[in-house]
Short mmCIF file of C-alpha atoms in Angstrom, two decimals:
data_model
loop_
_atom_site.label_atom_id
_atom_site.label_comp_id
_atom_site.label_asym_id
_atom_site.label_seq_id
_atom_site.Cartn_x
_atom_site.Cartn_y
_atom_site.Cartn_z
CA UNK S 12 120.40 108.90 88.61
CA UNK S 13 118.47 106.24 90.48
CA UNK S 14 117.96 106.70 94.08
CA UNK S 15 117.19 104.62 97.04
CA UNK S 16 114.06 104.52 97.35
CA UNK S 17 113.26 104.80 93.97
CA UNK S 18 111.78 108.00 92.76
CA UNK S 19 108.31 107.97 91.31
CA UNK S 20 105.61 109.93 90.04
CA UNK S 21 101.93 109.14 89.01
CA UNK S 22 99.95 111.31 86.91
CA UNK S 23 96.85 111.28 87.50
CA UNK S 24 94.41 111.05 84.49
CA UNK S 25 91.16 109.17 85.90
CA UNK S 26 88.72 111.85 86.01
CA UNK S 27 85.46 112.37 84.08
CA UNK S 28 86.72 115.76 82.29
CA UNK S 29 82.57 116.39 82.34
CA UNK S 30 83.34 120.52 83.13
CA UNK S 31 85.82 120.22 79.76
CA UNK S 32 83.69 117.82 77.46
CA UNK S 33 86.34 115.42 76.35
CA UNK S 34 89.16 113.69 78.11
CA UNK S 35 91.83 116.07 79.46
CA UNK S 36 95.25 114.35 78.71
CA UNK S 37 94.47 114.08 74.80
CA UNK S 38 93.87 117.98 74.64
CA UNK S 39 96.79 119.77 73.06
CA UNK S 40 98.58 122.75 74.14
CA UNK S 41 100.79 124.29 71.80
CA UNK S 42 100.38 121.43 69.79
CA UNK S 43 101.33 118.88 72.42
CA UNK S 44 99.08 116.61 74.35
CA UNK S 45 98.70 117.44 78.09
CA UNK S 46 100.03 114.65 79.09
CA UNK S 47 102.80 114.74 76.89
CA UNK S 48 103.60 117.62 78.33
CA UNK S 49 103.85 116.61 81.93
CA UNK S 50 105.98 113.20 80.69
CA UNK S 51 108.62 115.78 78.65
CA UNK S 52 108.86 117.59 81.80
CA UNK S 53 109.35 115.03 84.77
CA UNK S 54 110.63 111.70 82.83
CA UNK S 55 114.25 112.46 83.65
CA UNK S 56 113.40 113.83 87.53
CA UNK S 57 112.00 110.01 88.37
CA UNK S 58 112.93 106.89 88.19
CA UNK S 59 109.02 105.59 87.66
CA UNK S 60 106.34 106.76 85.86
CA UNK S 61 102.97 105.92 86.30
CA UNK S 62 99.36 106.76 85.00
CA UNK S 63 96.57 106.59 87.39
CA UNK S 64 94.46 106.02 84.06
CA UNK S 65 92.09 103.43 82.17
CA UNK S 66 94.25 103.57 79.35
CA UNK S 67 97.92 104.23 78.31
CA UNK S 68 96.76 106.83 75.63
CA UNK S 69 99.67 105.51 73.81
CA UNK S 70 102.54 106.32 76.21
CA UNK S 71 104.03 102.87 76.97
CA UNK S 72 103.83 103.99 80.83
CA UNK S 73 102.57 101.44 83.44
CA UNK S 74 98.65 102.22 84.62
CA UNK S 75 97.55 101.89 87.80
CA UNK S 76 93.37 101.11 87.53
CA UNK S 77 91.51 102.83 90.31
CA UNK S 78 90.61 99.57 92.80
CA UNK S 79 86.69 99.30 92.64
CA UNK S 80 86.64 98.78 96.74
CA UNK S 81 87.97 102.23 97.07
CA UNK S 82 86.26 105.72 96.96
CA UNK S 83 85.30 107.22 93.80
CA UNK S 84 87.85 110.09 92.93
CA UNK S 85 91.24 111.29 93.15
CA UNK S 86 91.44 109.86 97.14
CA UNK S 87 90.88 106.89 95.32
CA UNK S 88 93.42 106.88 92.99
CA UNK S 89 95.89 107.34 95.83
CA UNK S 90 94.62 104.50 97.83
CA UNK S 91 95.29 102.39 94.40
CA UNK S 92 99.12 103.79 93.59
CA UNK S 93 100.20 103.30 97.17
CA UNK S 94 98.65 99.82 97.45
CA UNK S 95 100.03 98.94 94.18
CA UNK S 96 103.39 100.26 94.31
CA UNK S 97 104.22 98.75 97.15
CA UNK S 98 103.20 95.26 95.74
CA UNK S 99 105.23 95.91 92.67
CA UNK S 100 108.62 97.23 94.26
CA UNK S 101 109.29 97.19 98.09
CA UNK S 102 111.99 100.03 97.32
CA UNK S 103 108.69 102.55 96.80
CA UNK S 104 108.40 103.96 99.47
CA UNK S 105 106.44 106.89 98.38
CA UNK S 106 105.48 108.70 95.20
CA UNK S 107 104.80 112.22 93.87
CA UNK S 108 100.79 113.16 92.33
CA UNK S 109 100.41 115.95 89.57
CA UNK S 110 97.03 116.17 87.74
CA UNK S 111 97.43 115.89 83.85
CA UNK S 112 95.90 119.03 83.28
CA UNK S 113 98.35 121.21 84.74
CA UNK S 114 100.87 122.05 82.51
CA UNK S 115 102.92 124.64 83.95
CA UNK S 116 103.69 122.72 86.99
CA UNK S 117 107.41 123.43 88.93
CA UNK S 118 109.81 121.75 87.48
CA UNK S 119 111.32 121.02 90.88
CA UNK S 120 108.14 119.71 91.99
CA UNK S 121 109.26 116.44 92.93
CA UNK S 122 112.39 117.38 94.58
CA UNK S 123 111.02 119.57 96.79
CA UNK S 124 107.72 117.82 98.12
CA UNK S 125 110.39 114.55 98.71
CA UNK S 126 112.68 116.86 100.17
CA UNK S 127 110.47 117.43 103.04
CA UNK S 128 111.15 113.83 104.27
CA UNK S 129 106.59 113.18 105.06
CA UNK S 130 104.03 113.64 103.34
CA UNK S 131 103.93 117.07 101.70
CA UNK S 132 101.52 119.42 99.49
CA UNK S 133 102.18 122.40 96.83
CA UNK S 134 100.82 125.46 97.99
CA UNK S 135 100.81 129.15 96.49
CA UNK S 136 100.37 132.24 97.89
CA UNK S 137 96.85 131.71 97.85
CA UNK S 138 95.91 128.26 99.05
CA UNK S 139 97.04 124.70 98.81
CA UNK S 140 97.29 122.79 95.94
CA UNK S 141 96.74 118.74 97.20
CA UNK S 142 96.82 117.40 93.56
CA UNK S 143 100.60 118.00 93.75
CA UNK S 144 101.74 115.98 96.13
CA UNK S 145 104.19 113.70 97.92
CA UNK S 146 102.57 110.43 99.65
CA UNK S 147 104.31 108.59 101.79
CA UNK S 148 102.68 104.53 101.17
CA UNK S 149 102.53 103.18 104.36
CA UNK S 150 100.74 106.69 105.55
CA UNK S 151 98.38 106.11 103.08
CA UNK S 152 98.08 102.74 103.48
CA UNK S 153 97.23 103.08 107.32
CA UNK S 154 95.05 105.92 106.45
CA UNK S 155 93.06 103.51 104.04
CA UNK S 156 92.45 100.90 106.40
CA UNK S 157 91.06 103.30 108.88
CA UNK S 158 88.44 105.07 106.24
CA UNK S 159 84.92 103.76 106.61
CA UNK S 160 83.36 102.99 103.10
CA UNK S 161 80.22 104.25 104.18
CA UNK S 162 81.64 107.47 104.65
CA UNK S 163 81.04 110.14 101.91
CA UNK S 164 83.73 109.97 99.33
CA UNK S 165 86.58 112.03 101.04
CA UNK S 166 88.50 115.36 99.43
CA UNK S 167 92.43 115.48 98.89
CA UNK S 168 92.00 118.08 101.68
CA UNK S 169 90.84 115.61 103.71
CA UNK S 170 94.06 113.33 102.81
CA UNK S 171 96.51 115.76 103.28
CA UNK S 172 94.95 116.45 106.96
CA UNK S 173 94.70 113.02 107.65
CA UNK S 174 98.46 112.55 106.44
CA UNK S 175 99.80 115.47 108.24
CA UNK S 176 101.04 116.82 105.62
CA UNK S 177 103.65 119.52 105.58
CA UNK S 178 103.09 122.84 103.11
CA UNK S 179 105.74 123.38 100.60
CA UNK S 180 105.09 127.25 98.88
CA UNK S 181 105.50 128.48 95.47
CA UNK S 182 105.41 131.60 95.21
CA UNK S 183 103.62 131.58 91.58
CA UNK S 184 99.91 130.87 91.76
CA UNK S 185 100.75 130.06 87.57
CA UNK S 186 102.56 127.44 87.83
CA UNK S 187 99.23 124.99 89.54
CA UNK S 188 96.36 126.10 86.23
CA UNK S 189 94.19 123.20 85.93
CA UNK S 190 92.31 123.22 82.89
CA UNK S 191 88.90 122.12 83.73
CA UNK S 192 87.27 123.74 81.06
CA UNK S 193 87.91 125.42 77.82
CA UNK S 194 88.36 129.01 78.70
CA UNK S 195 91.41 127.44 80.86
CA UNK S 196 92.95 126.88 78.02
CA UNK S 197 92.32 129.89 75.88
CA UNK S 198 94.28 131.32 79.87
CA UNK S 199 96.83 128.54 79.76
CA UNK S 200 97.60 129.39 75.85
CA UNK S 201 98.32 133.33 76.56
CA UNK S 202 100.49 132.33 79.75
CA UNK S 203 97.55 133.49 82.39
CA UNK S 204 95.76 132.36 85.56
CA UNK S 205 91.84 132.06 85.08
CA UNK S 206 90.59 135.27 85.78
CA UNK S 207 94.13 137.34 85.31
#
């Protein structure tokens, strides 16, 4: 169903995978591509998909390039989807994050970050999870034009904070695995946190 404002989420899929080797959203889990994964999962909970990504890796989804002037990381690639979203559809108000190398991520993810009505983050019982998130663009924006390039490239921590972001729990610690490396996956195969 669409909504007003439209619902969207961007994956993001711009980091260096150097802890796993290769590139992250091409490695297969139970014989499907992370990313693949994440698109089964969310493409009917959103009316937009987007890859925060050099490269389509063959999905036919719309890629949104990390801008140059921003920081390096995924801070960065927020900066970029909320100044290009808005450019492309005035009706985006604000979109959800998920890194593509979390598989099990809540399938009610996006409604319940957007649910919160600001910007919110995924937490567990454990600690938050800022990767998962719901951005609000013009709180991004505003936070962007206030962020001194000199500055030492700034933490999703640091976003959320700056955002005020609310904390929405799960109570799962599961369900936010990143693989970074490869014994995440052997944990991810058998259903397991790192270090379960």
């Amino acid at each position: 169903m669409i909504t007003n404002p439209l619902v969207c989420l961007v994956i993001l899929a711009g980091g260096q995978s150097s802890r796993m080797g290769t590139d992250k959203a091409v490695i297969k889990l139970g014989g499907e591509r992370l990313i693949d994964i994440l698109i089964n999962r969310f493409a009917n909970k959103v009316d937009r998909l987007f890859l925060s990504a050099s490269k389509s890796y063959g999905t036919g989804l719309d890629i949104i390039s990390d801008d140059p002037a921003f920081p390096d990381g995924p801070v960065g690639g927020i900066f970029s989807a909320a100044a290009a979203l808005q450019k492309l559809q005035p009706a985006i108000s604000g979109f959800v994050t998920i890194p593509v190398d979390a598989p099990h991520a809540p399938a009610d993810l996006v409604g319940r970050l957007m649910a919160s009505g600001s910007c919110a983050v995924a937490q567990d019982q454990l600690r938050i999870q800022p990767a998962f998130a719901y951005w609000q663009c013009d709180v991004v924006d505003n936070i962007r034009a206030d962020y001194g390039q000199a500055d030492k490239a700034p933490s999703l921590r640091w976003l959320a904070a700056k955002a005020d972001a609310v904390a929405v729990t799960w109570p799962d610690d599961r369900l936010f695995l990143n693989i970074n490396r490869p014994q995440d996956l052997i944990h991810a195969e058998h259903g397991k946190t790192a270090g379960a």
